[in-house]
Amino acid sequence: MQKRPLGEWYELKRRYNGTVCMGKWTLWFRSGNYLDFKGSRNLQHRHSYYEVCLVLGGTGTFTHGDQIHSLETGDLFIADPGVIHEIISSRQDSLKIQFLSFNFEKDEQKQTDEDETVQDRCIGEFLKNHDQLIHDCSDLEHIFRSLKVISLEDNPVKRHIRNETMTKTLIMEIILYSINEIEERHKDASADSRLQAALIYMEDNAFRKLSVGEVSAHAAISARTLRRLMHGYCGMTVIQKCFRIRMEAAARHLLANPDQTVSEVSYQFGFENPSDFCRGFKKTMLLSPGKFRENEGTLFS
């Protein structure tokens, strides 16, 4: 059987808006569509609801406030209400996503805290605290695909009921992924606070080049153990993590200090040669420092 192009699996025939009750919460949602960015981006924007996107293919960058996240297949990323954000595709490996919009409103009169269900508590935890980026969420793809199948249903009653049921399931799965991510990170942090000390040291010394030995010595951890934990926790080497933190700090500094030249910023962040800084910055941030500043933090003009 010939495979269909990826987009045909996810494009919705009919998008759906709905409002349903989930315990003490009222859930508003709108089904989102499949998007192939074709090497482009959307403009910086914000909205009054949560927007959750699953990366189906390609690579890119998600900026959320002052945070910059790299994206790859299987990543789930979340834009919060009121926060300026932007999705930016790699030009060479076009980003493909499926998205969903939703928000919750608490019904204060419906239940007391003593009547809270597990579902209520999970939703409350998500609204209080969640990560903007969660890795390894490819399992959610089949639920997004189900929404495409539902959108083809001609019977409006069946389509309505199935949309509500499947969307509620998808949103709860997203919340559970988020809660599990935070729990795993807290478990890692409590199991080895030395890794957290290493990350803090990197942030505090983002203005200069660091060695594995220096970071491991400060965190009272062997270089070998630090490398293992860093790869498991961050998915990259110690040197890669140091450099990314350094470039992200430089990017924020460029935007916050428009009167400084790129050369001055490069020296401030420990580069003897501004051209080395520009090459490293472009490799990490996908634009030269000057163009990044000119575009006010967006990657394409």
C-alpha positions as a Markdown table, in Angstrom:
| # | Residue | x | y | z |
|---|---|---|---|---|
| 1 | Met | 0.0 | 0.0 | 0.0 |
| 2 | Gln | 1.4 | 3.4 | -1.0 |
| 3 | Lys | 2.0 | 5.7 | 1.9 |
| 4 | Arg | 0.1 | 9.0 | 2.0 |
| 5 | Pro | 2.0 | 12.3 | 2.3 |
| 6 | Leu | 2.3 | 13.1 | 6.0 |
| 7 | Gly | 0.0 | 16.1 | 5.8 |
| 8 | Glu | -3.0 | 14.1 | 4.6 |
| 9 | Trp | -3.0 | 12.1 | 7.8 |
| 10 | Tyr | -3.5 | 15.2 | 10.0 |
| 11 | Glu | -5.3 | 17.9 | 8.0 |
| 12 | Leu | -8.7 | 18.3 | 9.6 |
| 13 | Lys | -11.8 | 18.5 | 7.4 |
| 14 | Arg | -13.7 | 20.3 | 10.1 |
| 15 | Arg | -12.1 | 22.1 | 13.1 |
| 16 | Tyr | -14.1 | 22.0 | 16.3 |
| 17 | Asn | -14.8 | 24.3 | 19.2 |
| 18 | Gly | -16.3 | 23.0 | 22.4 |
| 19 | Thr | -16.9 | 23.6 | 26.1 |
| 20 | Val | -17.2 | 20.7 | 28.6 |
| 21 | Cys | -17.0 | 20.1 | 32.3 |
| 22 | Met | -14.1 | 18.1 | 33.8 |
| 23 | Gly | -14.7 | 17.8 | 37.5 |
| 24 | Lys | -14.6 | 21.3 | 39.1 |
| 25 | Trp | -13.1 | 22.7 | 35.9 |
| 26 | Thr | -14.8 | 24.0 | 32.7 |
| 27 | Leu | -12.7 | 23.2 | 29.7 |
| 28 | Trp | -12.8 | 25.2 | 26.5 |
| 29 | Phe | -10.9 | 23.8 | 23.5 |
| 30 | Arg | -10.5 | 24.2 | 19.8 |
| 31 | Ser | -9.0 | 21.5 | 17.6 |
| 32 | Gly | -5.9 | 22.6 | 15.7 |
| 33 | Asn | -4.7 | 21.7 | 12.3 |
| 34 | Tyr | -1.6 | 20.3 | 10.7 |
| 35 | Leu | 1.1 | 22.8 | 9.7 |
| 36 | Asp | 4.1 | 22.5 | 7.5 |
| 37 | Phe | 6.2 | 25.7 | 8.0 |
| 38 | Lys | 8.1 | 25.1 | 4.8 |
| 39 | Gly | 11.2 | 26.7 | 6.3 |
| 40 | Ser | 9.4 | 29.8 | 7.5 |
| 41 | Arg | 8.0 | 31.0 | 10.8 |
| 42 | Asn | 5.0 | 32.6 | 12.4 |
| 43 | Leu | 5.3 | 36.1 | 13.8 |
| 44 | Gln | 5.7 | 36.9 | 17.5 |
| 45 | His | 2.3 | 36.8 | 19.0 |
| 46 | Arg | 0.3 | 35.9 | 22.1 |
| 47 | His | -3.2 | 34.8 | 22.9 |
| 48 | Ser | -5.6 | 34.2 | 25.9 |
| 49 | Tyr | -5.4 | 30.4 | 25.9 |
| 50 | Tyr | -2.9 | 27.5 | 26.0 |
| 51 | Glu | -1.6 | 26.3 | 22.7 |
| 52 | Val | 0.0 | 22.9 | 22.6 |
| 53 | Cys | 2.0 | 21.7 | 19.6 |
| 54 | Leu | 3.4 | 18.2 | 18.8 |
| 55 | Val | 6.4 | 18.1 | 16.4 |
| 56 | Leu | 5.7 | 15.5 | 13.8 |
| 57 | Gly | 8.8 | 16.1 | 11.8 |
| 58 | Gly | 11.6 | 18.5 | 11.0 |
| 59 | Thr | 13.5 | 20.8 | 13.3 |
| 60 | Gly | 13.2 | 24.4 | 14.5 |
| 61 | Thr | 13.1 | 26.8 | 17.5 |
| 62 | Phe | 10.3 | 27.8 | 19.9 |
| 63 | Thr | 10.8 | 31.2 | 21.6 |
| 64 | His | 8.6 | 31.7 | 24.7 |
| 65 | Gly | 9.1 | 35.0 | 26.5 |
| 66 | Asp | 12.9 | 35.1 | 27.1 |
| 67 | Gln | 13.4 | 31.3 | 26.7 |
| 68 | Ile | 14.6 | 29.7 | 23.5 |
| 69 | His | 14.0 | 26.0 | 22.9 |
| 70 | Ser | 15.3 | 23.8 | 20.1 |
| 71 | Leu | 12.7 | 21.5 | 18.6 |
| 72 | Glu | 12.9 | 18.0 | 17.0 |
| 73 | Thr | 10.5 | 15.2 | 16.2 |
| 74 | Gly | 8.5 | 14.0 | 19.2 |
| 75 | Asp | 8.8 | 17.2 | 21.2 |
| 76 | Leu | 5.7 | 18.7 | 22.7 |
| 77 | Phe | 5.8 | 22.4 | 23.4 |
| 78 | Ile | 3.3 | 24.7 | 25.2 |
| 79 | Ala | 2.6 | 28.4 | 24.8 |
| 80 | Asp | 1.0 | 29.9 | 27.9 |
| 81 | Pro | -1.7 | 32.5 | 27.8 |
| 82 | Gly | -0.5 | 36.1 | 27.5 |
| 83 | Val | 3.2 | 35.1 | 26.8 |
| 84 | Ile | 4.7 | 36.4 | 23.5 |
| 85 | His | 6.0 | 33.4 | 21.5 |
| 86 | Glu | 7.1 | 32.3 | 18.1 |
| 87 | Ile | 7.6 | 29.1 | 16.2 |
| 88 | Ile | 10.6 | 29.1 | 13.8 |
| 89 | Ser | 11.3 | 26.4 | 11.3 |
| 90 | Ser | 14.7 | 25.3 | 10.0 |
| 91 | Arg | 15.0 | 26.2 | 6.4 |
| 92 | Gln | 16.8 | 22.9 | 5.6 |
| 93 | Asp | 14.5 | 20.6 | 7.6 |
| 94 | Ser | 11.0 | 22.0 | 7.5 |
| 95 | Leu | 9.1 | 21.9 | 10.8 |
| 96 | Lys | 5.8 | 20.0 | 10.8 |
| 97 | Ile | 3.4 | 20.3 | 13.8 |
| 98 | Gln | -0.1 | 19.5 | 14.9 |
| 99 | Phe | -1.6 | 21.9 | 17.5 |
| 100 | Leu | -4.5 | 22.2 | 19.9 |
| 101 | Ser | -5.8 | 25.2 | 21.9 |
| 102 | Phe | -7.5 | 25.1 | 25.3 |
| 103 | Asn | -8.1 | 26.8 | 28.6 |
| 104 | Phe | -9.6 | 26.0 | 32.0 |
| 105 | Glu | -11.9 | 27.9 | 34.3 |
| 106 | Lys | -12.5 | 26.8 | 37.8 |
| 107 | Asp | -16.1 | 26.5 | 39.1 |
| 108 | Glu | -15.6 | 27.6 | 42.8 |
| 109 | Gln | -19.1 | 26.6 | 43.8 |
| 110 | Lys | -19.1 | 23.1 | 42.3 |
| 111 | Gln | -16.8 | 21.4 | 44.7 |
| 112 | Thr | -14.9 | 22.0 | 47.9 |
| 113 | Asp | -11.2 | 21.1 | 48.1 |
| 114 | Glu | -12.2 | 17.9 | 50.1 |
| 115 | Asp | -14.2 | 16.8 | 47.1 |
| 116 | Glu | -11.3 | 17.1 | 44.6 |
| 117 | Thr | -10.7 | 14.2 | 42.4 |
| 118 | Val | -7.4 | 13.0 | 41.0 |
| 119 | Gln | -8.3 | 14.6 | 37.7 |
| 120 | Asp | -9.0 | 17.9 | 39.5 |
| 121 | Arg | -5.6 | 17.9 | 41.2 |
| 122 | Cys | -3.8 | 17.0 | 38.0 |
| 123 | Ile | -5.4 | 20.0 | 36.1 |
| 124 | Gly | -4.6 | 22.3 | 39.1 |
| 125 | Glu | -1.0 | 21.2 | 39.1 |
| 126 | Phe | -0.6 | 21.8 | 35.4 |
| 127 | Leu | -2.1 | 25.3 | 35.6 |
| 128 | Lys | 0.3 | 26.1 | 38.5 |
| 129 | Asn | 3.5 | 24.7 | 37.0 |
| 130 | His | 4.5 | 23.0 | 33.8 |
| 131 | Asp | 7.4 | 22.9 | 31.4 |
| 132 | Gln | 7.3 | 24.7 | 28.0 |
| 133 | Leu | 9.0 | 21.8 | 26.3 |
| 134 | Ile | 8.6 | 18.0 | 26.9 |
| 135 | His | 10.6 | 15.5 | 25.0 |
| 136 | Asp | 9.6 | 12.0 | 23.7 |
| 137 | Cys | 5.9 | 12.6 | 23.3 |
| 138 | Ser | 5.5 | 10.7 | 20.0 |
| 139 | Asp | 2.9 | 8.4 | 21.6 |
| 140 | Leu | 0.4 | 11.3 | 21.4 |
| 141 | Glu | 0.5 | 11.2 | 17.6 |
| 142 | His | -2.1 | 8.5 | 17.3 |
| 143 | Ile | -4.6 | 10.7 | 19.3 |
| 144 | Phe | -4.0 | 13.7 | 17.0 |
| 145 | Arg | -4.5 | 11.4 | 14.0 |
| 146 | Ser | -7.8 | 10.2 | 15.5 |
| 147 | Leu | -9.0 | 13.9 | 15.5 |
| 148 | Lys | -8.4 | 13.9 | 11.8 |
| 149 | Val | -10.6 | 10.8 | 11.3 |
| 150 | Ile | -13.3 | 12.3 | 13.5 |
| 151 | Ser | -13.3 | 15.5 | 11.4 |
| 152 | Leu | -14.4 | 13.3 | 8.4 |
| 153 | Glu | -17.5 | 12.1 | 10.2 |
| 154 | Asp | -20.6 | 13.4 | 8.4 |
| 155 | Asn | -23.1 | 12.7 | 11.2 |
| 156 | Pro | -22.9 | 15.9 | 13.4 |
| 157 | Val | -24.0 | 14.2 | 16.6 |
| 158 | Lys | -21.4 | 11.5 | 16.3 |
| 159 | Arg | -18.8 | 14.1 | 15.3 |
| 160 | His | -19.7 | 16.3 | 18.3 |
| 161 | Ile | -19.5 | 13.5 | 20.9 |
| 162 | Arg | -16.3 | 11.9 | 19.5 |
| 163 | Asn | -14.6 | 15.3 | 19.3 |
| 164 | Glu | -15.4 | 16.0 | 23.0 |
| 165 | Thr | -14.3 | 12.6 | 24.1 |
| 166 | Met | -11.1 | 12.4 | 22.1 |
| 167 | Thr | -10.1 | 16.0 | 22.9 |
| 168 | Lys | -10.6 | 15.5 | 26.6 |
| 169 | Thr | -8.5 | 12.4 | 26.4 |
| 170 | Leu | -5.7 | 14.2 | 24.5 |
| 171 | Ile | -5.6 | 17.2 | 26.9 |
| 172 | Met | -5.5 | 14.9 | 30.0 |
| 173 | Glu | -2.6 | 12.9 | 28.3 |
| 174 | Ile | -0.8 | 16.2 | 27.8 |
| 175 | Ile | -1.3 | 17.1 | 31.4 |
| 176 | Leu | 0.0 | 13.7 | 32.6 |
| 177 | Tyr | 3.1 | 14.0 | 30.4 |
| 178 | Ser | 3.7 | 17.4 | 31.9 |
| 179 | Ile | 3.3 | 16.2 | 35.5 |
| 180 | Asn | 5.5 | 13.2 | 34.8 |
| 181 | Glu | 8.2 | 15.4 | 33.3 |
| 182 | Ile | 8.3 | 17.6 | 36.5 |
| 183 | Glu | 8.3 | 14.6 | 38.8 |
| 184 | Glu | 11.2 | 12.9 | 36.9 |
| 185 | Arg | 13.2 | 16.1 | 37.0 |
| 186 | His | 12.6 | 16.6 | 40.7 |
| 187 | Lys | 13.6 | 13.0 | 41.3 |
| 188 | Asp | 16.8 | 13.5 | 39.3 |
| 189 | Ala | 17.5 | 16.7 | 41.2 |
| 190 | Ser | 17.0 | 15.2 | 44.6 |
| 191 | Ala | 19.0 | 12.1 | 43.7 |
| 192 | Asp | 22.0 | 14.2 | 42.7 |
| 193 | Ser | 22.0 | 17.8 | 43.6 |
| 194 | Arg | 25.5 | 18.1 | 42.2 |
| 195 | Leu | 24.1 | 18.2 | 38.7 |
| 196 | Gln | 21.9 | 21.1 | 39.7 |
| 197 | Ala | 25.0 | 22.8 | 41.2 |
| 198 | Ala | 26.8 | 22.3 | 37.9 |
| 199 | Leu | 24.0 | 23.8 | 35.9 |
| 200 | Ile | 23.8 | 26.8 | 38.2 |
| 201 | Tyr | 27.6 | 27.3 | 37.9 |
| 202 | Met | 27.2 | 27.3 | 34.1 |
| 203 | Glu | 24.5 | 30.0 | 34.3 |
| 204 | Asp | 26.5 | 32.1 | 36.7 |
| 205 | Asn | 29.6 | 31.9 | 34.5 |
| 206 | Ala | 27.9 | 32.2 | 31.1 |
| 207 | Phe | 30.2 | 35.2 | 30.3 |
| 208 | Arg | 33.3 | 33.0 | 29.8 |
| 209 | Lys | 34.5 | 29.6 | 28.5 |
| 210 | Leu | 34.3 | 26.8 | 30.9 |
| 211 | Ser | 36.0 | 23.4 | 31.0 |
| 212 | Val | 34.5 | 20.1 | 32.1 |
| 213 | Gly | 37.1 | 19.9 | 34.9 |
| 214 | Glu | 36.2 | 23.3 | 36.3 |
| 215 | Val | 32.5 | 22.6 | 36.3 |
| 216 | Ser | 32.9 | 19.1 | 37.8 |
| 217 | Ala | 35.2 | 20.4 | 40.5 |
| 218 | His | 32.8 | 23.2 | 41.6 |
| 219 | Ala | 29.9 | 20.7 | 41.7 |
| 220 | Ala | 32.1 | 18.1 | 43.7 |
| 221 | Ile | 31.5 | 15.5 | 41.0 |
| 222 | Ser | 33.8 | 13.5 | 38.8 |
| 223 | Ala | 34.0 | 14.6 | 35.2 |
| 224 | Arg | 32.9 | 11.1 | 34.0 |
| 225 | Thr | 29.8 | 11.2 | 36.2 |
| 226 | Leu | 29.0 | 14.8 | 35.2 |
| 227 | Arg | 29.1 | 13.8 | 31.5 |
| 228 | Arg | 26.8 | 10.9 | 32.1 |
| 229 | Leu | 24.3 | 12.9 | 34.1 |
| 230 | Met | 24.4 | 15.8 | 31.7 |
| 231 | His | 23.7 | 13.6 | 28.7 |
| 232 | Gly | 20.8 | 11.8 | 30.5 |
| 233 | Tyr | 19.3 | 15.1 | 31.8 |
| 234 | Cys | 19.9 | 17.5 | 29.0 |
| 235 | Gly | 20.6 | 15.2 | 26.0 |
| 236 | Met | 24.0 | 16.9 | 25.2 |
| 237 | Thr | 27.6 | 17.0 | 26.3 |
| 238 | Val | 28.8 | 19.2 | 29.1 |
| 239 | Ile | 30.7 | 21.4 | 26.6 |
| 240 | Gln | 27.6 | 21.7 | 24.4 |
| 241 | Lys | 25.5 | 22.7 | 27.3 |
| 242 | Cys | 28.0 | 25.3 | 28.5 |
| 243 | Phe | 28.2 | 26.8 | 25.0 |
| 244 | Arg | 24.4 | 26.9 | 24.6 |
| 245 | Ile | 23.9 | 28.6 | 27.9 |
| 246 | Arg | 26.7 | 31.1 | 26.9 |
| 247 | Met | 25.1 | 31.9 | 23.5 |
| 248 | Glu | 21.6 | 32.2 | 25.0 |
| 249 | Ala | 22.9 | 34.6 | 27.6 |
| 250 | Ala | 24.7 | 36.6 | 24.9 |
| 251 | Ala | 21.5 | 36.7 | 22.9 |
| 252 | Arg | 19.6 | 38.2 | 25.8 |
| 253 | His | 22.4 | 40.6 | 26.4 |
| 254 | Leu | 22.4 | 41.8 | 22.8 |
| 255 | Leu | 18.7 | 42.6 | 22.9 |
| 256 | Ala | 18.9 | 44.3 | 26.4 |
| 257 | Asn | 22.0 | 46.5 | 25.5 |
| 258 | Pro | 21.4 | 47.9 | 22.0 |
| 259 | Asp | 24.2 | 50.5 | 22.5 |
| 260 | Gln | 26.9 | 47.9 | 22.7 |
| 261 | Thr | 28.6 | 46.7 | 19.5 |
| 262 | Val | 28.7 | 43.1 | 18.6 |
| 263 | Ser | 32.5 | 43.1 | 19.2 |
| 264 | Glu | 32.0 | 44.6 | 22.7 |
| 265 | Val | 29.5 | 41.9 | 23.5 |
| 266 | Ser | 31.9 | 39.2 | 22.2 |
| 267 | Tyr | 34.7 | 40.4 | 24.4 |
| 268 | Gln | 32.3 | 40.6 | 27.4 |
| 269 | Phe | 31.4 | 36.9 | 26.9 |
| 270 | Gly | 35.1 | 35.8 | 26.8 |
| 271 | Phe | 35.8 | 35.6 | 23.1 |
| 272 | Glu | 39.2 | 36.9 | 22.0 |
| 273 | Asn | 38.1 | 37.1 | 18.3 |
| 274 | Pro | 34.6 | 38.6 | 17.5 |
| 275 | Ser | 34.5 | 36.4 | 14.3 |
| 276 | Asp | 34.6 | 33.3 | 16.5 |
| 277 | Phe | 31.8 | 34.7 | 18.6 |
| 278 | Cys | 29.7 | 35.4 | 15.4 |
| 279 | Arg | 30.3 | 31.9 | 14.0 |
| 280 | Gly | 29.3 | 30.2 | 17.3 |
| 281 | Phe | 26.3 | 32.5 | 17.8 |
| 282 | Lys | 25.0 | 31.8 | 14.3 |
| 283 | Lys | 25.5 | 28.1 | 14.7 |
| 284 | Thr | 23.5 | 28.1 | 17.9 |
| 285 | Met | 20.9 | 30.8 | 17.2 |
| 286 | Leu | 20.6 | 30.4 | 13.4 |
| 287 | Leu | 21.3 | 34.0 | 12.8 |
| 288 | Ser | 24.3 | 36.4 | 13.1 |
| 289 | Pro | 24.4 | 38.5 | 16.2 |
| 290 | Gly | 23.7 | 41.7 | 14.2 |
| 291 | Lys | 20.7 | 40.2 | 12.3 |
| 292 | Phe | 19.4 | 38.6 | 15.5 |
| 293 | Arg | 19.4 | 42.0 | 17.2 |
| 294 | Glu | 18.0 | 43.7 | 14.1 |
| 295 | Asn | 15.1 | 41.3 | 14.1 |
| 296 | Glu | 14.5 | 41.8 | 17.8 |
| 297 | Gly | 15.1 | 38.1 | 18.6 |
| 298 | Thr | 13.2 | 36.5 | 15.7 |
| 299 | Leu | 15.2 | 34.4 | 13.3 |
| 300 | Phe | 13.9 | 35.4 | 9.9 |
| 301 | Ser | 13.2 | 38.9 | 8.5 |
